[in-house]
Amino acid sequence: MTYHRLTVKLIVAFTAAVLIPGIVLGIIAARALRHEESYLEGRLEDTLRVEVDGSVELIQSEIAAIGQKLDDGLRFAGGENPRDVLRAWQKGSTLVEFPFLVSRDNRLLWPAAEAKISPEEDAFLASNRGFLTGESTILAFENVALLPDQSPDTVARAPASAAPVPPAKKAEEVDLRKALAGQGLKDKVAVARFRGDEAVQSRLYEQAEQEEKQVLQRNVLPRQEGADDAVQDRSILVAEPLDFAGITSGAAAGFIPRLTGKKLELFFWKRVEPGGEIAGCQVNLERFTEMILTALPVPYSATRLLTVLDQNGEPLLDPLEDKTARDWKRPFFSREIGEVLPRWEVAAYLVDPTGLAGRARLRSLVTGVLIALLLVAILLGGFLVFRAVSQEMALAQQKTTFAANVSHELKTPLTSIRIFAEMLEKGRQPSREKQEQYLKTIVSESKRLSRLINTVLDFSLIERGEKIYHKLETDLAEVVRQVMEKLTGRLEERGFVVRIRAPRRPVRVSADPEALEQVLVNLVANAEKYSDARREIEIEVAEEGERARVTVRDRGIGVPAGAARKIFKKFYRADDRLTSRVKGTGLGLTIARAIMQEHDGDLLYSPREGGGSCFSFDLPLL
Ligand code: ADP
């Protein structure tokens, strides 16, 4: 009972201290590993996001600086021939390609139709006259994030007195740099808010659509921009067709991109005071590109490369010159530059995209294997401890039973010896026959006592490795015959049929005859003890090649399946009704096997066909 309670406690402790923590640890580790790859990518993305955003800002301020330079280069003092001023402007800057001047009422003052103009200027006029004179419109681009947000909460938060539309500033007041860059602090906040909030995004895109603005698609498909692809593919720029006056109203100067098919043209314009004419030029895009590319930070490092993609998604700069190898439309991370350069993006790529995943996977694999090994070690260690402890507990239990059994075995013969001796002492039994019978009982009970004590002593000698054997040249068949001569009478009295088969010629072995006798007596005693109704004992001596073998067979209860190996363990007694009725120490077979192993042999058990047991021991022939 206590043994069972201890086992239950042990199982509970093992489960609580080893099994559950091990499994939980395993699950946690597996989850952490699964996130390892995306974590690495996330960190890389953060780094590249900062870099790309920084580059976009640098390019924007470079654009503003270029605008400022163009503005500074064009000065009307009043009274001079505008044609001379424009020509001087063109000479002074490689950026100025085709200068123009438009009157307040949309007449093209320059290039004048009657003036001598080059074929290039002629082509410029052919394609842009309609737009400059307000006869046709072009797509004007606008940052959707900067649309006034008309969501209920934004409106509610605005102070009641605030005018819905700020009063148009006078032209001179407009800070050109800011206007050109389009990124004052407020605007930056608006863009950040737009990027971080999908609700704001869909609201503003919807608003733009309601205002009949066209929502554009981006050129690229960055794989690292959040989950909702549908939103990610939309450009931050929306477009609406506007004429020249519409585009230039409300500002003092600016850039106008014109996107026709795959081609981008860029114009710079400024309002000429006090007349209100608009002077401007088509910007030399090649030169312009060169200048903004110089604003880009180091485009190549060991892990990533940076470039600018044009309106067609083509890289303007290829640090590794491996254009064909890379899918430029799928950067690791990219951002649009802004209204001045619609569809242009600053994009970052991994130098070795497979390397990152490979490294992450390798790291996960190594860590995974380590964790698995550790878990196995924990579980195995726990299991071994569990097994060792339960074995010790079983042994302790067996020792207790052993002590009880031995005490009982000692007590029974001692009691009968005492009773019969007392009766003889007091002369209570005058019959001579009875007296002899009492004496016989006293002798046999003392023999039983000393056998038992010998067994226990033998066991402790063997355990300590101190048992000494006197090995002589011995005839095994003769030993068996002598032992059985002593035992057969008693066995037959008890209803056993005993059969002995041994060769007439000597079976010569080197052995301690007393030890051999002890083994055989033990086996025969067991055969007797563990036989029920069918009482047969068969002993066979045989030579098998180089070995001699003795087999003891009975028709008894046999050894329960699963206990065949255990019966040779010390103190072990099979759990059986008959076994529990028959007294024993659980040491007999342990000692017998130890003896046979000392004789370079072994003692084995096998179930007997038709019921019963079969024990056999062997040793080398001389
Ligand atoms: P003991 O007989 O004192 O219990 P042993 O070491 O001789 O100890 O035997 C160990 C156990 O092996 C016995 O308790 C019994 O269950 C089983 N056993 C041994 N011999 C036989 C046999 N001939 N038939 C059936 N069971 C046996």
Short mmCIF file of C-alpha atoms in Angstrom, two decimals, residues 139-512:
data_model
loop_
_atom_site.label_atom_id
_atom_site.label_comp_id
_atom_site.label_asym_id
_atom_site.label_seq_id
_atom_site.Cartn_x
_atom_site.Cartn_y
_atom_site.Cartn_z
CA LEU A 139 -2.39 65.08 -64.98
CA ALA A 140 -1.44 67.02 -61.86
CA PHE A 141 -0.15 64.98 -58.95
CA GLU A 142 -0.99 65.43 -55.32
CA ASN A 143 -0.02 63.61 -52.13
CA VAL A 144 -3.16 61.87 -50.89
CA ALA A 145 -1.85 61.94 -47.33
CA LEU A 146 -1.97 65.75 -47.40
CA LEU A 147 -5.62 66.00 -48.41
CA PRO A 148 -7.59 67.72 -45.64
CA ASP A 149 -8.99 64.75 -43.70
CA GLN A 150 -12.75 65.15 -43.46
CA SER A 151 -13.36 62.29 -41.09
CA PRO A 152 -15.92 63.11 -38.37
CA ASP A 153 -13.39 62.92 -35.51
CA THR A 154 -10.84 65.14 -37.23
CA VAL A 155 -13.49 67.73 -37.98
CA ALA A 156 -14.85 67.53 -34.46
CA ARG A 157 -11.44 68.11 -33.00
CA ALA A 158 -10.82 71.25 -35.05
CA PRO A 159 -11.73 74.45 -33.15
CA ALA A 160 -15.11 75.82 -34.18
CA SER A 161 -13.69 79.19 -35.20
CA ALA A 162 -11.12 77.69 -37.60
CA ALA A 163 -11.78 78.61 -41.18
CA PRO A 164 -12.25 75.50 -43.32
CA VAL A 165 -9.80 76.68 -45.97
CA PRO A 166 -6.77 78.79 -45.08
CA PRO A 167 -6.74 82.12 -46.91
CA ALA A 168 -4.58 81.98 -50.01
CA LYS A 169 -1.18 83.41 -49.29
CA LYS A 170 0.17 86.14 -51.40
CA ALA A 171 2.67 84.85 -53.89
CA GLU A 172 5.74 86.46 -52.33
CA GLU A 173 5.01 84.99 -48.94
CA VAL A 174 5.30 81.40 -50.07
CA ASP A 175 8.47 79.80 -48.82
CA LEU A 176 9.78 78.30 -52.00
CA ARG A 177 11.97 75.69 -50.41
CA LYS A 178 9.14 74.32 -48.37
CA ALA A 179 6.68 74.51 -51.19
CA LEU A 180 8.98 72.63 -53.50
CA ALA A 181 9.99 69.99 -51.08
CA GLY A 182 6.37 69.58 -50.08
CA GLN A 183 7.50 68.26 -46.69
CA GLY A 184 7.10 70.72 -43.87
CA LEU A 185 6.93 69.28 -40.36
CA LYS A 186 3.12 69.21 -40.45
CA ASP A 187 3.17 67.39 -43.74
CA LYS A 188 5.61 64.84 -42.39
CA VAL A 189 3.29 64.16 -39.49
CA ALA A 190 0.37 63.79 -41.87
CA VAL A 191 2.28 61.34 -44.06
CA ALA A 192 3.44 59.30 -41.05
CA ARG A 193 -0.13 59.18 -39.75
CA PHE A 194 -1.38 58.11 -43.16
CA ARG A 195 1.22 55.33 -43.45
CA GLY A 196 0.60 54.00 -39.97
CA ASP A 197 -3.18 53.85 -40.07
CA GLU A 198 -5.11 51.78 -42.58
CA ALA A 199 -8.36 53.49 -41.67
CA VAL A 200 -6.90 56.89 -42.59
CA GLN A 201 -5.59 55.41 -45.81
CA SER A 202 -8.87 54.02 -46.99
CA ARG A 203 -10.71 57.17 -45.90
CA LEU A 204 -8.39 59.49 -47.81
CA TYR A 205 -8.28 57.31 -50.93
CA GLU A 206 -12.05 57.22 -50.89
CA GLN A 207 -12.16 60.97 -50.45
CA ALA A 208 -9.79 61.42 -53.40
CA GLU A 209 -11.99 59.19 -55.54
CA GLN A 210 -15.04 61.21 -54.56
CA GLU A 211 -13.22 64.34 -55.68
CA GLU A 212 -12.72 62.51 -58.98
CA LYS A 213 -9.04 62.17 -58.47
CA GLN A 214 -7.36 59.20 -60.03
CA VAL A 215 -5.68 56.75 -57.63
CA LEU A 216 -2.43 55.50 -59.15
CA GLN A 217 -0.69 52.17 -58.76
CA ARG A 218 2.86 51.88 -57.59
CA ASN A 219 5.60 50.59 -59.80
CA VAL A 220 6.95 48.09 -57.34
CA LEU A 221 5.74 45.30 -55.10
CA PRO A 222 7.85 45.53 -51.98
CA ARG A 223 7.35 42.26 -50.15
CA GLN A 224 7.93 43.93 -46.79
CA GLU A 225 5.14 46.41 -46.45
CA GLY A 226 2.51 44.92 -44.22
CA ALA A 227 -0.22 42.45 -44.93
CA ASP A 228 -2.81 44.24 -47.03
CA ASP A 229 -1.49 44.05 -50.57
CA ALA A 230 -4.46 45.89 -52.04
CA VAL A 231 -3.66 49.01 -50.01
CA GLN A 232 0.08 48.66 -50.45
CA ASP A 233 -0.10 48.61 -54.20
CA ARG A 234 -1.72 52.05 -54.32
CA SER A 235 0.51 55.02 -54.82
CA ILE A 236 0.56 57.78 -52.25
CA LEU A 237 -0.01 60.14 -55.20
CA VAL A 238 -3.40 60.83 -56.73
CA ALA A 239 -3.85 62.70 -60.02
CA GLU A 240 -6.41 64.91 -61.64
CA PRO A 241 -6.39 66.65 -65.00
CA LEU A 242 -5.65 70.36 -64.55
CA ASP A 243 -4.72 73.16 -66.93
CA PHE A 244 -1.65 75.32 -66.56
CA ALA A 245 -3.42 78.09 -64.67
CA GLY A 246 -5.00 75.59 -62.32
CA ILE A 247 -1.67 74.05 -61.47
CA THR A 248 0.16 77.33 -60.92
CA SER A 249 -2.52 79.12 -58.93
CA GLY A 250 -1.88 79.80 -55.26
CA ALA A 251 1.94 79.51 -55.41
CA ALA A 252 4.94 81.56 -56.45
CA ALA A 253 7.02 78.85 -58.07
CA GLY A 254 7.19 75.14 -58.49
CA PHE A 255 7.90 72.07 -60.52
CA ILE A 256 5.38 70.44 -62.85
CA PRO A 257 5.94 66.86 -63.91
CA ARG A 258 4.25 65.74 -67.11
CA LEU A 259 3.81 62.01 -67.51
CA THR A 260 2.88 60.88 -71.00
CA GLY A 261 2.99 57.16 -71.52
CA LYS A 262 6.41 55.99 -70.47
CA LYS A 263 7.94 59.45 -70.76
CA LEU A 264 8.41 61.99 -68.01
CA GLU A 265 9.01 65.68 -68.67
CA LEU A 266 9.70 68.14 -65.88
CA PHE A 267 8.97 71.86 -65.91
CA PHE A 268 10.03 74.61 -63.57
CA TRP A 269 7.96 77.79 -63.35
CA LYS A 270 7.92 81.04 -61.40
CA ARG A 271 5.64 84.03 -61.27
CA VAL A 272 7.21 87.24 -62.54
CA GLU A 273 6.29 90.27 -60.48
CA PRO A 274 4.81 92.76 -60.91
CA GLY A 275 3.38 91.73 -64.32
CA GLY A 276 2.14 88.36 -63.18
CA GLU A 277 3.51 86.53 -66.22
CA ILE A 278 4.82 83.05 -65.67
CA ALA A 279 8.35 82.26 -66.73
CA GLY A 280 9.72 78.77 -66.73
CA CYS A 281 11.54 76.08 -68.56
CA GLN A 282 11.59 72.43 -69.34
CA VAL A 283 14.21 71.01 -67.04
CA ASN A 284 17.03 68.93 -68.45
CA LEU A 285 16.00 65.66 -66.79
CA GLU A 286 19.32 63.95 -67.32
CA ARG A 287 21.19 66.68 -65.47
CA PHE A 288 18.44 66.80 -62.83
CA THR A 289 18.72 63.04 -62.27
CA GLU A 290 22.48 63.28 -61.92
CA MET A 291 22.09 65.92 -59.25
CA ILE A 292 19.56 64.04 -57.17
CA LEU A 293 21.53 60.80 -57.43
CA THR A 294 24.50 62.54 -55.83
CA ALA A 295 22.23 63.17 -52.85
CA LEU A 296 21.78 59.43 -52.40
CA PRO A 297 23.94 57.93 -49.61
CA VAL A 298 26.48 55.20 -50.38
CA PRO A 299 24.44 52.99 -52.68
CA TYR A 300 26.22 49.75 -51.94
CA SER A 301 27.14 47.88 -48.78
CA ALA A 302 27.83 44.21 -48.11
CA THR A 303 24.21 43.49 -47.27
CA ARG A 304 22.09 45.90 -49.30
CA LEU A 305 22.04 48.20 -52.29
CA LEU A 306 20.11 51.41 -52.79
CA THR A 307 18.87 52.87 -56.00
CA VAL A 308 16.28 55.19 -57.53
CA LEU A 309 13.66 53.70 -59.84
CA ASP A 310 12.21 55.91 -62.57
CA GLN A 311 8.59 56.17 -63.74
CA ASN A 312 8.94 52.85 -65.56
CA GLY A 313 10.44 51.05 -62.59
CA GLU A 314 13.90 51.02 -64.21
CA PRO A 315 16.89 51.60 -61.94
CA LEU A 316 18.73 54.85 -62.61
CA LEU A 317 21.76 53.49 -60.85
CA ASP A 318 22.94 49.91 -60.62
CA PRO A 319 25.80 49.68 -58.15
CA LEU A 320 26.58 46.07 -59.03
CA GLU A 321 25.79 46.37 -62.76
CA ASP A 322 23.87 43.10 -62.76
CA LYS A 323 20.67 44.54 -64.20
CA THR A 324 19.46 41.29 -65.66
CA ALA A 325 19.89 39.24 -62.51
CA ARG A 326 17.76 41.32 -60.19
CA ASP A 327 13.98 41.67 -60.07
CA TRP A 328 13.91 45.44 -59.69
CA LYS A 329 10.14 45.48 -59.23
CA ARG A 330 10.49 43.55 -56.00
CA PRO A 331 12.71 45.53 -53.65
CA PHE A 332 13.08 44.55 -50.01
CA PHE A 333 11.80 47.99 -49.12
CA SER A 334 10.97 51.12 -51.10
CA ARG A 335 9.33 54.55 -50.87
CA GLU A 336 7.93 56.98 -53.42
CA ILE A 337 9.86 60.21 -53.77
CA GLY A 338 6.91 62.59 -54.10
CA GLU A 339 4.81 64.83 -56.33
CA VAL A 340 7.73 66.29 -58.29
CA LEU A 341 8.79 62.87 -59.54
CA PRO A 342 5.62 60.77 -59.81
CA ARG A 343 6.14 57.00 -59.77
CA TRP A 344 9.80 57.38 -58.88
CA GLU A 345 10.91 55.39 -55.86
CA VAL A 346 13.94 55.01 -53.67
CA ALA A 347 14.37 51.26 -53.34
CA ALA A 348 16.57 49.02 -51.24
CA TYR A 349 17.50 45.45 -52.18
CA LEU A 350 19.33 42.72 -50.34
CA VAL A 351 22.63 41.91 -52.01
CA ASP A 352 21.98 38.23 -51.36
CA PRO A 353 18.27 37.71 -50.69
CA THR A 354 18.52 33.95 -50.34
CA GLY A 355 21.41 34.39 -47.91
CA LEU A 356 19.21 35.99 -45.26
CA ALA A 357 16.60 33.26 -45.33
CA GLY A 358 19.35 30.65 -45.51
CA ARG A 359 21.19 32.09 -42.51
CA ALA A 360 18.00 32.43 -40.53
CA ARG A 361 17.03 28.88 -41.38
CA LEU A 362 20.47 27.56 -40.48
CA ARG A 363 20.36 29.42 -37.17
CA SER A 364 16.90 28.08 -36.44
CA LEU A 365 18.01 24.61 -37.39
CA VAL A 366 21.09 24.65 -35.17
CA THR A 367 19.16 26.09 -32.23
CA GLY A 368 16.30 23.68 -32.91
CA VAL A 369 18.60 20.68 -32.88
CA LEU A 370 20.28 21.90 -29.69
CA ILE A 371 16.93 22.39 -27.98
CA ALA A 372 15.72 19.00 -29.14
CA LEU A 373 18.91 17.39 -27.80
CA LEU A 374 18.54 19.20 -24.49
CA LEU A 375 14.91 18.12 -24.24
CA VAL A 376 15.81 14.54 -25.00
CA ALA A 377 18.57 14.76 -22.38
CA ILE A 378 16.15 16.16 -19.79
CA LEU A 379 13.51 13.56 -20.52
CA LEU A 380 16.00 10.73 -20.68
CA GLY A 381 17.75 11.86 -17.50
CA GLY A 382 14.40 12.22 -15.79
CA PHE A 383 13.33 8.81 -16.98
CA LEU A 384 16.58 7.19 -15.77
CA VAL A 385 16.24 8.82 -12.35
CA PHE A 386 12.61 7.72 -12.27
CA ARG A 387 13.58 4.17 -13.13
CA ALA A 388 16.47 4.06 -10.66
CA VAL A 389 14.29 5.37 -7.85
CA SER A 390 11.44 2.99 -8.60
CA GLN A 391 13.88 0.07 -8.79
CA GLU A 392 15.31 1.06 -5.43
CA MET A 393 11.81 1.32 -4.05
CA ALA A 394 10.91 -2.11 -5.40
CA LEU A 395 14.10 -3.54 -3.89
CA ALA A 396 13.36 -1.93 -0.55
CA GLN A 397 9.89 -3.44 -0.71
CA GLN A 398 11.35 -6.87 -1.54
CA LYS A 399 13.82 -6.60 1.33
CA THR A 400 10.99 -5.92 3.71
CA THR A 401 9.11 -8.95 2.44
CA PHE A 402 12.33 -10.94 2.62
CA ALA A 403 12.89 -10.02 6.25
CA ALA A 404 9.31 -11.01 7.08
CA ASN A 405 9.67 -14.31 5.19
CA VAL A 406 13.00 -15.19 6.78
CA SER A 407 11.69 -14.42 10.26
CA HIS A 408 8.72 -16.64 9.60
CA GLU A 409 10.90 -19.41 8.20
CA LEU A 410 13.11 -19.24 11.28
CA LYS A 411 10.21 -19.15 13.66
CA THR A 412 8.33 -22.24 12.41
CA PRO A 413 11.13 -24.83 12.78
CA LEU A 414 12.34 -23.22 16.00
CA THR A 415 8.86 -23.49 17.49
CA SER A 416 8.48 -27.17 16.65
CA ILE A 417 12.02 -27.93 17.86
CA ARG A 418 11.25 -26.24 21.17
CA ILE A 419 7.89 -27.95 21.66
CA PHE A 420 9.20 -31.45 20.91
CA ALA A 421 12.37 -30.91 22.97
CA GLU A 422 10.30 -29.74 25.96
CA MET A 423 8.02 -32.72 25.68
CA LEU A 424 11.03 -35.08 25.68
CA GLU A 425 12.63 -33.21 28.57
CA LYS A 426 9.56 -33.51 30.73
CA GLY A 427 9.21 -37.22 29.85
CA ARG A 428 5.58 -36.74 28.93
CA GLN A 429 5.80 -39.24 26.12
CA PRO A 430 6.67 -42.68 27.38
CA SER A 431 6.20 -44.44 24.01
CA ARG A 432 9.56 -45.24 22.48
CA GLU A 433 8.22 -44.91 18.95
CA LYS A 434 6.81 -41.48 19.59
CA GLN A 435 10.06 -40.35 21.19
CA GLU A 436 11.96 -41.43 18.09
CA GLN A 437 9.50 -39.61 15.89
CA TYR A 438 9.98 -36.43 17.96
CA LEU A 439 13.73 -36.69 17.67
CA LYS A 440 13.45 -37.18 13.87
CA THR A 441 11.34 -34.06 13.63
CA ILE A 442 13.84 -32.10 15.73
CA VAL A 443 16.70 -33.23 13.44
CA SER A 444 14.87 -32.44 10.19
CA GLU A 445 13.68 -29.07 11.47
CA SER A 446 17.22 -28.16 12.55
CA LYS A 447 18.42 -29.18 9.05
CA ARG A 448 15.82 -26.91 7.56
CA LEU A 449 16.98 -24.13 9.86
CA SER A 450 20.60 -24.50 8.91
CA ARG A 451 19.71 -24.70 5.17
CA LEU A 452 17.93 -21.41 5.52
CA ILE A 453 20.75 -19.80 7.44
CA ASN A 454 23.23 -21.19 4.90
CA THR A 455 21.25 -19.67 2.07
CA VAL A 456 21.31 -16.24 3.70
CA LEU A 457 25.01 -16.55 4.57
CA ASP A 458 25.81 -17.81 1.07
CA PHE A 459 23.98 -14.90 -0.43
CA SER A 460 25.90 -12.36 1.59
CA LEU A 461 29.21 -14.09 0.72
CA ILE A 462 28.33 -14.03 -2.97
CA GLU A 463 27.18 -10.39 -2.76
CA ARG A 464 30.54 -9.44 -1.24
CA GLY A 465 32.40 -11.65 -3.75
CA GLU A 466 33.91 -13.69 -0.90
CA LYS A 467 32.46 -17.11 -1.65
CA ILE A 468 35.25 -19.61 -2.25
CA TYR A 469 34.82 -22.63 -4.57
CA HIS A 470 36.98 -25.75 -4.39
CA LYS A 471 37.02 -26.84 -8.00
CA LEU A 472 37.96 -30.47 -8.65
CA GLU A 473 37.66 -32.84 -11.57
CA THR A 474 34.11 -34.02 -11.00
CA ASP A 475 31.72 -36.47 -12.65
CA LEU A 476 28.55 -34.45 -13.11
CA ALA A 477 26.40 -37.52 -13.81
CA GLU A 478 27.60 -39.06 -10.55
CA VAL A 479 26.83 -35.89 -8.56
CA VAL A 480 23.29 -35.87 -9.99
CA ARG A 481 22.75 -39.55 -9.21
CA GLN A 482 23.95 -39.11 -5.60
CA VAL A 483 21.82 -36.05 -4.96
CA MET A 484 18.74 -37.70 -6.43
CA GLU A 485 19.31 -40.84 -4.40
CA LYS A 486 18.95 -38.72 -1.27
CA LEU A 487 15.92 -36.80 -2.53
CA THR A 488 13.88 -39.36 -4.48
CA GLY A 489 12.52 -41.23 -1.47
CA ARG A 490 10.96 -38.19 0.08
CA LEU A 491 9.65 -36.94 -3.28
CA GLU A 492 7.99 -40.27 -4.02
CA GLU A 493 6.44 -40.22 -0.56
CA ARG A 494 4.85 -36.99 -1.54
CA GLY A 495 3.42 -38.45 -4.73
CA PHE A 496 6.03 -37.32 -7.26
CA VAL A 497 7.09 -39.42 -10.20
CA VAL A 498 10.83 -38.87 -10.55
CA ARG A 499 12.72 -39.74 -13.77
CA ILE A 500 16.49 -39.42 -14.11
CA ARG A 501 18.35 -39.74 -17.40
CA ALA A 502 22.13 -39.65 -17.12
CA PRO A 503 24.88 -41.35 -19.18
CA ARG A 504 26.63 -44.28 -17.56
CA ARG A 505 30.07 -42.96 -18.57
CA PRO A 506 31.48 -40.09 -16.54
CA VAL A 507 30.63 -36.51 -17.58
CA ARG A 508 33.82 -34.79 -16.49
CA VAL A 509 33.82 -31.16 -15.47
CA SER A 510 35.95 -28.96 -13.27
CA ALA A 511 33.65 -27.86 -10.46
CA ASP A 512 33.00 -27.59 -6.76
#
